Coordinates of C-alpha atoms (C1' of nucleotides) in Angstrom, one line a residue:
Chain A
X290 CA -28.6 -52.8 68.2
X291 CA -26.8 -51.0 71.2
X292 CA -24.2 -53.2 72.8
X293 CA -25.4 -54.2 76.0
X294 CA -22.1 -54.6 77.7
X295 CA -21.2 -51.3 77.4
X296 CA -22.2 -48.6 79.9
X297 CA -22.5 -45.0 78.7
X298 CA -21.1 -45.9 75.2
X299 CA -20.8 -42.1 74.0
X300 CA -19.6 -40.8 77.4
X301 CA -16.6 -43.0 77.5
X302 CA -15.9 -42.1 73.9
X303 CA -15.5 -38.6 74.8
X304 CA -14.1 -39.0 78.0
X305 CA -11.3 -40.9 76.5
X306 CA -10.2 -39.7 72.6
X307 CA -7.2 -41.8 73.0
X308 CA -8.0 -44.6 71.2
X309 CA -5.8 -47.0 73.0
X310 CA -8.9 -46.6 76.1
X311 CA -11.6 -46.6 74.0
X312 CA -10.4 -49.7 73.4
X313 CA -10.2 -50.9 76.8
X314 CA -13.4 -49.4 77.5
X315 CA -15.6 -50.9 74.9
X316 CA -14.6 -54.6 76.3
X317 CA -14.6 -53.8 79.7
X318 CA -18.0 -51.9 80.1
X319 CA -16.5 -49.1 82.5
X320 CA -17.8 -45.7 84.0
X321 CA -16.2 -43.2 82.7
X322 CA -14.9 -42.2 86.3
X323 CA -13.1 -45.4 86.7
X324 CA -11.6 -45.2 83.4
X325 CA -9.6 -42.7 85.3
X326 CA -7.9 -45.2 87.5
X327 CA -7.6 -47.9 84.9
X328 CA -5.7 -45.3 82.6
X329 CA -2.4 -44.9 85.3
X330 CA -1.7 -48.7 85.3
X331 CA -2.3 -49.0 81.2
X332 CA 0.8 -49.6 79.3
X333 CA 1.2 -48.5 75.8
X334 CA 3.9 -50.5 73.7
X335 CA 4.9 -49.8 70.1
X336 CA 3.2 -51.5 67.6
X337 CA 3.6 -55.2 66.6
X338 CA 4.3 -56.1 62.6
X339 CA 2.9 -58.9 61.4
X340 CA 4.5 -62.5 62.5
X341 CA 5.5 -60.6 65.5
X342 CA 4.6 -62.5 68.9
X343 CA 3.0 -61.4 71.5
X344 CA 3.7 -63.9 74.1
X345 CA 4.2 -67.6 73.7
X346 CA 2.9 -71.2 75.0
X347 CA 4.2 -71.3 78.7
X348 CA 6.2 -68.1 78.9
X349 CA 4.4 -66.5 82.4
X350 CA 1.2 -64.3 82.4
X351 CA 1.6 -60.8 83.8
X352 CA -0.6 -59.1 81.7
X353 CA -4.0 -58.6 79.8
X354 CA -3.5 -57.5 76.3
X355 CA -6.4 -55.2 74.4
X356 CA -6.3 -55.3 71.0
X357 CA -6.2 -51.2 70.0
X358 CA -5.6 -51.9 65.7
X359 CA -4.6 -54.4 63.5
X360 CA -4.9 -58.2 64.3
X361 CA -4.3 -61.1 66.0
X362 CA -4.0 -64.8 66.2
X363 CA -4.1 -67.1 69.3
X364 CA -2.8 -71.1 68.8
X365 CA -1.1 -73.6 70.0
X366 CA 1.3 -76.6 68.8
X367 CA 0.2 -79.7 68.8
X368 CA 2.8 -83.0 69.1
X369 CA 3.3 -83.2 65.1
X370 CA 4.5 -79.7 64.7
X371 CA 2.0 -77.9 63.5
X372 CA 0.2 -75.3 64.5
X373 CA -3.7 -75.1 65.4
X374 CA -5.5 -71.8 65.5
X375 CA -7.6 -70.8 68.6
X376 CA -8.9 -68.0 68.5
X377 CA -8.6 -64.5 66.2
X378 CA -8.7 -61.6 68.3
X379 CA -9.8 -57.7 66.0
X380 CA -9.8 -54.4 68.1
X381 CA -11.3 -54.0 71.3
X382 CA -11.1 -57.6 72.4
X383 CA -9.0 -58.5 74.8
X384 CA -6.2 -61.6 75.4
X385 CA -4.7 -63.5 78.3
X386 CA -7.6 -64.7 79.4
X387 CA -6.9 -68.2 79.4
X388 CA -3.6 -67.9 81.6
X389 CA -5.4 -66.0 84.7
X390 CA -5.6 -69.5 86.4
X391 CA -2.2 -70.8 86.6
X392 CA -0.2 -67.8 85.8
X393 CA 1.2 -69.2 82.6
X394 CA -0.2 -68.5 78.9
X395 CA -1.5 -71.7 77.3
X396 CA -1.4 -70.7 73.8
X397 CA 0.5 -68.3 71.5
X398 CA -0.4 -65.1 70.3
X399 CA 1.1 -63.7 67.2
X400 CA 0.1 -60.4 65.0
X401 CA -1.4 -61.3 62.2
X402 CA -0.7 -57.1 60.5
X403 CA 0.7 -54.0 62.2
X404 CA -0.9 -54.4 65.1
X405 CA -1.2 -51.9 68.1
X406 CA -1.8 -53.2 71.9
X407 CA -2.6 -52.1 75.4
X408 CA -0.8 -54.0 77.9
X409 CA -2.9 -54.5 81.6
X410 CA -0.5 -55.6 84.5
X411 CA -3.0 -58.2 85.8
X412 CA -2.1 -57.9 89.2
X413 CA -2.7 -54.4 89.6
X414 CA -5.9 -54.8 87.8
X415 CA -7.2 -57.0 90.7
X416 CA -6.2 -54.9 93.2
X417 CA -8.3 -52.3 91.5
X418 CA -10.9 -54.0 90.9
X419 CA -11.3 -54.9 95.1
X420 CA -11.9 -51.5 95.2
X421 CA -14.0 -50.6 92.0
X422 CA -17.0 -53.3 92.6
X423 CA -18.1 -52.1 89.0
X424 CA -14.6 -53.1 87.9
X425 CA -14.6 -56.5 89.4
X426 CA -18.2 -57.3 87.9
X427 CA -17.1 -56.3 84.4
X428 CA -13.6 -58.4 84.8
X429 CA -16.2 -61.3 85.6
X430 CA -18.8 -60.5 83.0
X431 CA -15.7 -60.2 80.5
X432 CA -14.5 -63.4 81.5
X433 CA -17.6 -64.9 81.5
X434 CA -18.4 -63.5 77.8
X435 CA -15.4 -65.7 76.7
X436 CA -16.8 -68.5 78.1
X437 CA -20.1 -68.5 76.3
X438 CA -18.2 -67.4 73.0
X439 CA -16.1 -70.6 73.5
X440 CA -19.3 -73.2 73.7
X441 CA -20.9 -71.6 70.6
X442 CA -17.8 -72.5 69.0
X443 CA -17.0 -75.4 70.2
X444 CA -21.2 -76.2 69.6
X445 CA -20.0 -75.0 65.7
X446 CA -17.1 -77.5 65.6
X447 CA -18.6 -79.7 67.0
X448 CA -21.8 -80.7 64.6
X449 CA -21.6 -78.2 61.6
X450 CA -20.8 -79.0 58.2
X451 CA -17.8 -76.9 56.6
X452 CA -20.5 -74.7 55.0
X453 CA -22.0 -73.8 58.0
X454 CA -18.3 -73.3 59.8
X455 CA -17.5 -70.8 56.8
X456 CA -20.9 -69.0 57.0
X457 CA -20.5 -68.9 60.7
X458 CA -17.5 -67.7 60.7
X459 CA -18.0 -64.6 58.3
X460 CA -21.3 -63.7 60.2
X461 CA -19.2 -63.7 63.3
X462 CA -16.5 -61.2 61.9
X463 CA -19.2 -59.1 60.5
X464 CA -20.9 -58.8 64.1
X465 CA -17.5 -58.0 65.5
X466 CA -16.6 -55.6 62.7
X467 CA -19.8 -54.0 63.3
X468 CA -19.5 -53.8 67.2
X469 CA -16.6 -52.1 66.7
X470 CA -17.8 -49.5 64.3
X471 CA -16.6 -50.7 60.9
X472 CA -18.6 -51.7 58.3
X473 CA -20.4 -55.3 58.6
X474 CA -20.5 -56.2 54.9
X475 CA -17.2 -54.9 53.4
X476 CA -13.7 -56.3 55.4
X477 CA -10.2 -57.5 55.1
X478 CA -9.3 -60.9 56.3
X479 CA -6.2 -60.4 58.0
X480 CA -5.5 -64.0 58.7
X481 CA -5.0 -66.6 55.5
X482 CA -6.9 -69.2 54.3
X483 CA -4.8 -71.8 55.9
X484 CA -4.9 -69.8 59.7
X485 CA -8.8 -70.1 59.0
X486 CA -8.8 -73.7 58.0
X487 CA -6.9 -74.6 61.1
X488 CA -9.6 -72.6 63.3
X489 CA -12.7 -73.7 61.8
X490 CA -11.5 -77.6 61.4
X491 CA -11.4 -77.3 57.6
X492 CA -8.1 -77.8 55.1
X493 CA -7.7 -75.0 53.7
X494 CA -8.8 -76.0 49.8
X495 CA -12.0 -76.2 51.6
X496 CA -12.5 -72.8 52.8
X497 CA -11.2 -71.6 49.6
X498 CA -13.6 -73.5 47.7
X499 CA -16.2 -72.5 49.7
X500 CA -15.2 -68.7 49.3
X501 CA -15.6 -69.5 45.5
X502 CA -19.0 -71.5 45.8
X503 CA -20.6 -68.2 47.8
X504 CA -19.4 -65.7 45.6
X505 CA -20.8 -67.8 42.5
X506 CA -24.1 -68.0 44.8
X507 CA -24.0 -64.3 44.9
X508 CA -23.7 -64.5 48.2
X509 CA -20.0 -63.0 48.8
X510 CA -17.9 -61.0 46.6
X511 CA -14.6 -62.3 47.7
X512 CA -11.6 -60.8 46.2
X513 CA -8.3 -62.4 47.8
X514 CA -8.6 -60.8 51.1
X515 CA -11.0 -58.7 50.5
X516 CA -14.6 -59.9 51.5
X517 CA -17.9 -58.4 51.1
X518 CA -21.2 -59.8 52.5
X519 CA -24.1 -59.5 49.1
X520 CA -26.6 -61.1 50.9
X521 CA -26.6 -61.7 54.9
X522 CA -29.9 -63.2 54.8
X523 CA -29.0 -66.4 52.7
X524 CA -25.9 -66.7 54.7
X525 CA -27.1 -66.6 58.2
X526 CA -30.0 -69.2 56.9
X527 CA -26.9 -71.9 56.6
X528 CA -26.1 -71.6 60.4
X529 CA -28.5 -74.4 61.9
X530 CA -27.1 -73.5 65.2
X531 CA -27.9 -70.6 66.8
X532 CA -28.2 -70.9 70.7
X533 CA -31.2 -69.6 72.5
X534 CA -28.7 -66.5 74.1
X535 CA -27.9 -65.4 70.7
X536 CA -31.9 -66.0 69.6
X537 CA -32.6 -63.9 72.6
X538 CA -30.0 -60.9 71.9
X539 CA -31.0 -60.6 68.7
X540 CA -34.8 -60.2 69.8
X541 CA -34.8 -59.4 73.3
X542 CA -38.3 -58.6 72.9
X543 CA -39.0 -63.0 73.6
Chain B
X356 CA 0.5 -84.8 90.9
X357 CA -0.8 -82.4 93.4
X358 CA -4.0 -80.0 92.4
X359 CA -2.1 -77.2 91.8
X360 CA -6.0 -74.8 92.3
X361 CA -6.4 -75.9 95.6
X362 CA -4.6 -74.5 98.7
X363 CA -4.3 -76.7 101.6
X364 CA -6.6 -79.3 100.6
X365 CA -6.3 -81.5 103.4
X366 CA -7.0 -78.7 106.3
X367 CA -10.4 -78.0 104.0
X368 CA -11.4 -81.4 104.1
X369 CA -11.2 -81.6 107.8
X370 CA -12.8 -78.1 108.4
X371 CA -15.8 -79.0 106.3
X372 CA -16.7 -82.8 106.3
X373 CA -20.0 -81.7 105.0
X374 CA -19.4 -83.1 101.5
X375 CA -21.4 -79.7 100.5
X376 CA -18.5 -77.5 101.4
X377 CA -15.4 -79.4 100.5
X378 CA -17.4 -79.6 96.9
X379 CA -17.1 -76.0 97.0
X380 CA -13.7 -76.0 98.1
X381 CA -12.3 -78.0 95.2
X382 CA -13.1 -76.1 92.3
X383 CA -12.5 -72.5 94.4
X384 CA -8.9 -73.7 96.4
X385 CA -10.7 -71.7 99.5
X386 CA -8.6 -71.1 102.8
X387 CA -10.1 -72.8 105.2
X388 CA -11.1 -69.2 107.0
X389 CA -12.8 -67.9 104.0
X390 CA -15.0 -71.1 104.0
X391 CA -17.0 -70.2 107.2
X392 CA -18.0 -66.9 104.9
X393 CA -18.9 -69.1 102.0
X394 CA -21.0 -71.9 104.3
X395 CA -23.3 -68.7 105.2
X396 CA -24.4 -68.3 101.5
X397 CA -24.8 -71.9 100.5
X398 CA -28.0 -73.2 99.3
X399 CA -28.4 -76.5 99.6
X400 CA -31.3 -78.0 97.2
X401 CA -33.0 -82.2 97.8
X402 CA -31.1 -84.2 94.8
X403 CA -32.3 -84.2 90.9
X404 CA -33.4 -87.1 89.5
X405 CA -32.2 -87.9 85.9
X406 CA -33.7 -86.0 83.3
X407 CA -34.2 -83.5 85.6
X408 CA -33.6 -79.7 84.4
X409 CA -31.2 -77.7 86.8
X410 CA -31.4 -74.6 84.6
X411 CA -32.7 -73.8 81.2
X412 CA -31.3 -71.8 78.1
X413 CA -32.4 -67.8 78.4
X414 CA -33.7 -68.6 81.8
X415 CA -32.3 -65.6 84.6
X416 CA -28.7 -66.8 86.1
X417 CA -29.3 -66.4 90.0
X418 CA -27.2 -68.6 91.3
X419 CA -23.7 -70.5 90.5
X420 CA -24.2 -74.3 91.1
X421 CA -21.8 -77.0 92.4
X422 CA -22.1 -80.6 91.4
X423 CA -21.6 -82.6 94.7
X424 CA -22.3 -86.4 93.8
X425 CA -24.0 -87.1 90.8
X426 CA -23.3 -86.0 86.8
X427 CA -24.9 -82.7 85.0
X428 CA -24.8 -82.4 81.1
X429 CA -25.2 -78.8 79.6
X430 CA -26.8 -78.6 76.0
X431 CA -27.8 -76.3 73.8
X432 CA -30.6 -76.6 70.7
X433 CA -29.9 -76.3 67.4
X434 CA -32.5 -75.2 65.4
X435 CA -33.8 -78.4 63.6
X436 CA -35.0 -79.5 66.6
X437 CA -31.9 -81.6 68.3
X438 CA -29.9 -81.2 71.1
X439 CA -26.0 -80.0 71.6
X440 CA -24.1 -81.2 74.5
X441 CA -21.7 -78.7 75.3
X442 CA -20.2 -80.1 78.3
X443 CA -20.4 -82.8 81.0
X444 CA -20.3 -82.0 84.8
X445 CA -18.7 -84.1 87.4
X446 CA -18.9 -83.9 91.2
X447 CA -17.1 -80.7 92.4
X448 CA -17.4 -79.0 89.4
X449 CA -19.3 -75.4 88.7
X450 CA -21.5 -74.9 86.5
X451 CA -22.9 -71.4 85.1
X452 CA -20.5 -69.4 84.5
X453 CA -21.3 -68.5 81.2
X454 CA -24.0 -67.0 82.3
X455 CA -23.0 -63.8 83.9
X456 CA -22.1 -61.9 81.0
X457 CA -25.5 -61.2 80.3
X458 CA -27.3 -63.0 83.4
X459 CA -29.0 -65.2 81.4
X460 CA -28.4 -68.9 81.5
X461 CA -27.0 -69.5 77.5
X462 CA -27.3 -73.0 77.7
X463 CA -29.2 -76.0 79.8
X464 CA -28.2 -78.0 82.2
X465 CA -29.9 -81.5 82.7
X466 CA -28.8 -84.1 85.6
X467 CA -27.9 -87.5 84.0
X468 CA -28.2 -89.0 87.1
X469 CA -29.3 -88.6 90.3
X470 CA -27.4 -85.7 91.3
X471 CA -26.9 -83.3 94.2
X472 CA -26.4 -79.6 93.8
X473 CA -25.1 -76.6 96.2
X474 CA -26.3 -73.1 94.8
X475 CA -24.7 -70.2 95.1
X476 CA -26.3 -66.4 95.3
X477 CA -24.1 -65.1 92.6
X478 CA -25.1 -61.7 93.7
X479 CA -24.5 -62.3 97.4
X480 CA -20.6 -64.0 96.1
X481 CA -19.5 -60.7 94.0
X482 CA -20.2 -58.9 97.4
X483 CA -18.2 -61.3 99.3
X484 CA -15.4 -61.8 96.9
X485 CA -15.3 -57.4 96.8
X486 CA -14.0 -58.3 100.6
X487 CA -12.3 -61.0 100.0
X488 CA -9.5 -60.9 98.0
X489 CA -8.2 -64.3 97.4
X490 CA -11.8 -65.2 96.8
X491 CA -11.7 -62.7 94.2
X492 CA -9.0 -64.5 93.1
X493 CA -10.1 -67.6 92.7
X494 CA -13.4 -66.9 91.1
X495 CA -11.5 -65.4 88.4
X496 CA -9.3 -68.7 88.2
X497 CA -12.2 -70.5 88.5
X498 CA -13.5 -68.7 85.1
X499 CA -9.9 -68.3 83.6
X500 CA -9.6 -72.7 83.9
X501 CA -13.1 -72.9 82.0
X502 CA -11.7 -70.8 79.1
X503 CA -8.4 -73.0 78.7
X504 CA -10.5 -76.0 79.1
X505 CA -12.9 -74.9 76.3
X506 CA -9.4 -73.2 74.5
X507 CA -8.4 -77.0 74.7
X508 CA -11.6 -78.8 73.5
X509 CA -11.6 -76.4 70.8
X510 CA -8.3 -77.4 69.5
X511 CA -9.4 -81.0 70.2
X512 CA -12.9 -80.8 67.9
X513 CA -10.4 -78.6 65.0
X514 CA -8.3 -81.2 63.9
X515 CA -8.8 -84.9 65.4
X516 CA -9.7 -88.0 64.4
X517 CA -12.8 -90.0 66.1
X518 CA -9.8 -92.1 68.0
X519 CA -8.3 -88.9 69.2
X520 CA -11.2 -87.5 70.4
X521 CA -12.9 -90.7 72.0
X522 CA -8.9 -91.0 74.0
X523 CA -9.3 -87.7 74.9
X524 CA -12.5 -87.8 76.6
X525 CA -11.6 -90.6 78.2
X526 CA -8.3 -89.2 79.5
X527 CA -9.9 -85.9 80.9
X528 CA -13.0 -88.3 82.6
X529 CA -10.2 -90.1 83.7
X530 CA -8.4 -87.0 85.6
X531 CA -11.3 -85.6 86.6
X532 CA -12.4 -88.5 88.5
X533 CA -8.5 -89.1 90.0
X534 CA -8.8 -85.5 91.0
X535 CA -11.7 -86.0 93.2
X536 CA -10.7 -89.4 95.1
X537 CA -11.9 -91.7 92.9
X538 CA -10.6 -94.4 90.7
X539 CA -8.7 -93.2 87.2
X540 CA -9.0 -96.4 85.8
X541 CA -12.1 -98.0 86.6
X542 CA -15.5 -95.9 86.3
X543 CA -18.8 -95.4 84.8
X544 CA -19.7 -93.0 82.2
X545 CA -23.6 -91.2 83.1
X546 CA -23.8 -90.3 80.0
X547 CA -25.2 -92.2 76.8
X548 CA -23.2 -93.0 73.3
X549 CA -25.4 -90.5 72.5
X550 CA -24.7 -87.9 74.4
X551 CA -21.0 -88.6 74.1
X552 CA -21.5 -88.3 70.3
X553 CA -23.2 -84.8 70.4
X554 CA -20.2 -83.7 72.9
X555 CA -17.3 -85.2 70.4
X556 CA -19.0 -84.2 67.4
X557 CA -19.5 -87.6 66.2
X558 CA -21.9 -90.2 65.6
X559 CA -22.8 -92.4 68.3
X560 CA -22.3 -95.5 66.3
X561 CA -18.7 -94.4 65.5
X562 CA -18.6 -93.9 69.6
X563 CA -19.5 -97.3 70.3
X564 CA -17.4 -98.7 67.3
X565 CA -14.1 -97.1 69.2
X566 CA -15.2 -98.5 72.4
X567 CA -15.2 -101.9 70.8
X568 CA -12.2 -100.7 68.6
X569 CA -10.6 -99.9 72.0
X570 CA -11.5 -103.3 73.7
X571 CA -10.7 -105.9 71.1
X572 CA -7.1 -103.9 71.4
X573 CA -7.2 -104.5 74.9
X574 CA -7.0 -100.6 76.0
X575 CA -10.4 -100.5 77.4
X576 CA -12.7 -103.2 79.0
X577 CA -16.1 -101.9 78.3
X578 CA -19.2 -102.8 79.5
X579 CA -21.8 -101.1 79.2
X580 CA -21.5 -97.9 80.9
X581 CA -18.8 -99.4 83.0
X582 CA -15.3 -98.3 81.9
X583 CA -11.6 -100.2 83.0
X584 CA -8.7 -98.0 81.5
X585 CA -6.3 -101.3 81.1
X586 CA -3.2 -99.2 78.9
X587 CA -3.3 -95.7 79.9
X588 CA -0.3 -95.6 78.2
X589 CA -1.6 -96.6 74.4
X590 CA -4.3 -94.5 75.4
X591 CA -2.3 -91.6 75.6
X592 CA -0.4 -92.0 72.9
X593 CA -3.5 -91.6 70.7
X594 CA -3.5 -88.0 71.8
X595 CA -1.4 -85.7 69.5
X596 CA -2.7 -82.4 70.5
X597 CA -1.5 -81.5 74.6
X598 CA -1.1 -78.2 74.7
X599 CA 2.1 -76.4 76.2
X600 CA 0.2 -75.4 79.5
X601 CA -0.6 -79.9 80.1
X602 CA 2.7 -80.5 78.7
X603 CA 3.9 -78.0 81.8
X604 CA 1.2 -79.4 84.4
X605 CA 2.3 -82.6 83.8
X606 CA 6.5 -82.3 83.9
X607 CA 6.5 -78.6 85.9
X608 CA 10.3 -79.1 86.0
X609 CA 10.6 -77.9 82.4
Chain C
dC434 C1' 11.8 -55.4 36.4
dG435 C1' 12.2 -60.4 37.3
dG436 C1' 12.9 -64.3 40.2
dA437 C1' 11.8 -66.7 44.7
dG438 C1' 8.7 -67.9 48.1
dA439 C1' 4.5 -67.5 50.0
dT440 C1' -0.6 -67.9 49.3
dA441 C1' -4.8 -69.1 46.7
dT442 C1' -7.4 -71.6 43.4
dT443 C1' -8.9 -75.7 41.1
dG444 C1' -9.1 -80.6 39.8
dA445 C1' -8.8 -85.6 40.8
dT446 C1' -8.9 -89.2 44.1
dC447 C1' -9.7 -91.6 48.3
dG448 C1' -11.0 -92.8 52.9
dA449 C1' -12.9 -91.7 57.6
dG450 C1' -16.8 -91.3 59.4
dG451 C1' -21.9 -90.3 58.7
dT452 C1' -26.3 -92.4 57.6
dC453 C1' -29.5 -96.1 57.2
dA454 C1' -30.9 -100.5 58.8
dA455 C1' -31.4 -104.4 61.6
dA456 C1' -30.5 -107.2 65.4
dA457 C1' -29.2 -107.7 70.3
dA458 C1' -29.0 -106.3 74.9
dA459 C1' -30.7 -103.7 78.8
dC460 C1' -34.0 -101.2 81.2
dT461 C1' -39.3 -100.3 82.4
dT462 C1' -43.6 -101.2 83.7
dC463 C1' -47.4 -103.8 84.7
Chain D
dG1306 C1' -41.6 -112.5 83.2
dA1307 C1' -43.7 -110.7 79.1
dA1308 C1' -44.2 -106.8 76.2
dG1309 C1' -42.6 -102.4 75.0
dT1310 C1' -39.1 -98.9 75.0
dT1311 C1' -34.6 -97.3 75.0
dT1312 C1' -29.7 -98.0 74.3
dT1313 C1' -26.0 -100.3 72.1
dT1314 C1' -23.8 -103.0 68.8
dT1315 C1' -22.7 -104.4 64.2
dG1316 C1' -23.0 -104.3 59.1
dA1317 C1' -23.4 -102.1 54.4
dC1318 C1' -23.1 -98.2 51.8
dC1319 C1' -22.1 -93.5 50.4
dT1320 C1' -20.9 -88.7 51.0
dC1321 C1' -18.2 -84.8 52.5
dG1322 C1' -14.2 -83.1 53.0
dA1323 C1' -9.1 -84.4 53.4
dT1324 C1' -5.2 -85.1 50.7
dC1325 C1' -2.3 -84.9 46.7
dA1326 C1' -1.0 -82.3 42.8
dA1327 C1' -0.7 -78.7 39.4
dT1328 C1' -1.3 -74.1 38.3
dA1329 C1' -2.1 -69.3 39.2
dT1330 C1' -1.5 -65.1 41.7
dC1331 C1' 0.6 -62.1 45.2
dT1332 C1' 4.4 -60.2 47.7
dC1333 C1' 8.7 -59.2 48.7
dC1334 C1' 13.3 -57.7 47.6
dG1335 C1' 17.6 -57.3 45.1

DNA sequence: CGGAGATATTGATCGAGGTCAAAAAACTTC
DNA sequence: GAAGTTTTTTGACCTCGATCAATATCTCCG
């Protein structure tokens, strides 16, 4: 289970022990001698605590973000007050986007624990990448990874039953988790009940009750925060909906 | 209400009557000089008929495509057997982009109607847009508008009601179609209840029950597939969820 | 430590919308 | 234009999950 968007995984790891481009790396799919260049325009900030923000709804876009540690949430208000939960963002993955095509973010993004980031000045990552070909195919095939994560979920949202959201949603953690080298089966949740209500379309009573219903099933062991996967197999038998892409990743061999 | 993506519209739809080009125009805000380098590229295929297949899920991506006249849903399968619709495809819209993470298509795309296409090399527009830089820059706004878009339908299928989401869809048909020269208020929809349904996440018969819903409250006058927008107004006002980046678009003053 | 304010669990109730069913309207094809 | 197919409308019923409410647990801080 290698990750196919990454070029030369090892060789980037030890080309660059600072974790902060590791980080950049593993999203972005680079050769290790254009890491290099990407490293001079790389900001490094202090860390975020949680309920910290890391830009907000219509403030301008100058940067990409990289998630190095901790957690985040993306989300937006909607009319009522209240907010709705777009997207959770772990380490490695990256932010911003969204706001690339009008210069102006169109949700939130708050930290969601201590939470450590890489700031890209996006303009200077575009002049780069005129001159890096690799760079400029990565930027797209990063952008264009979004866009395929966004229909599966909005595919999930759009037909699946709250068991199926909750199922879904774990098995999708546990991928990332797993990408990133941390264990697929044993994690934190970082975000609350509530923030994952709002992003799956559930109330939150639901996804709690949910929680309980698996761990009674033996599926889960769910202990506050603390989740662990007993047995994957049931769970990823809930999702009805797996699109042919992910069929096809998951046995490239068809 | 200017279309804020596209740089000197009106000098591109002189320099390339060829409905073709200006198709390509709109959704990429080309200058006018950059289009010549585009025309070279363009593949232009005889029209689909309905139910034709443009592309199919895990199929190679090739080739970017631009609805000219016509309409193009994009589906996916779920694994009892049914279909997905993950989006609807207007004329001077792009299709595809999804697809380059991994070059394979993750998702079909099925003309509703009978529907002309441009292709685009994708290979062939990476190389152009390395020498190019505002082309450069508008692909990536090209892909950064289909993540807000999905970022916005995502919010939309989290928390809405079956009103909220049938206004919505009828709002964002109607702006596409204003967009592109044709009437806001007065269209037909290609697609089916149906297909509407699978996109909305709801049942078709609640579909056709809003559409009636809609009428008898004099919002709408629906026939058939033939839509009249009578209180855009009303209509709007169904919609609680506009994120801060429309809120924006529509008032830039604040 | 103990009290205050989040956050999570669990129970009870209710309604929006799904499902099933049947009829009506529209489109096809010969 | 008749017969068959597909799409849409409308009705009746029921279920899943939202909402309301009460309690339990955690976390933070003086």
């Amino acid at each position: 289970m290698t990750e196919r968007n990454v070029i030369s995984l090892d060789k980037i790891k030890v080309a660059c022990r600072d974790c902060s481009l590791s980080a950049l790396c593993l999203p972005m799919g680079l050769r290790p001698e254009d890491v290099d260049r990407l490293d001079a325009i790389v900001k490094r900030n202090r860390p975020l605590q949680r309920g910290d923000n890391l830009f907000r709804a219509g403030e301008p876009f100058r940067h990409l973000f990289v998630v190095k540690t901790g957690a985040v949430k993306t989300f937006t208000q909607t009319n009522d007050g209240d907010e709705q939960v777009v997207g959770f963002h772990l380490p490695g993955e990256v932010l911003g986007l969204d706001a690339i095509q009008d210069g102006l973010h169109g949700c939130s993004a708050r930290a969601l624990e201590t939470t450590a980031i890489c700031e890209l000045p996006f303009e200077r990552l575009e002049d780069l990448s005129s001159n890096i070909p690799s760079l400029q195919h990565q930027m797209f095939r990063l952008l264009s990874k979004e866009i395929s994560h966004d229909a599966e979920m909005m595919a999930l949202l759009g037909r699946s039953t709250a068991e199926e959201r909750v199922a879904s949603f774990l098995i999708s953690l546990s991928e990332r988790f797993k990408r990133r080298g941390f264990s697929a089966t044993d994690f934190f949740l970082s975000m609350s009940r509530q923030e994952i209500g709002s992003y799956l379309g559930l109330a939150l009573e639901t996804v709690s009750r949910l929680f309980t219903r698996f761990q009674d099933d033996k599926i889960l062991k769910v202990e506050r925060k603390h989740v662990q996967i007993i047995d994957m197999e049931r769970l990823r038998a809930m999702v009805t909906h797996q699109t042919d892409a992910e069929r096809h990743r998951a046995n490239p061999s068809t």
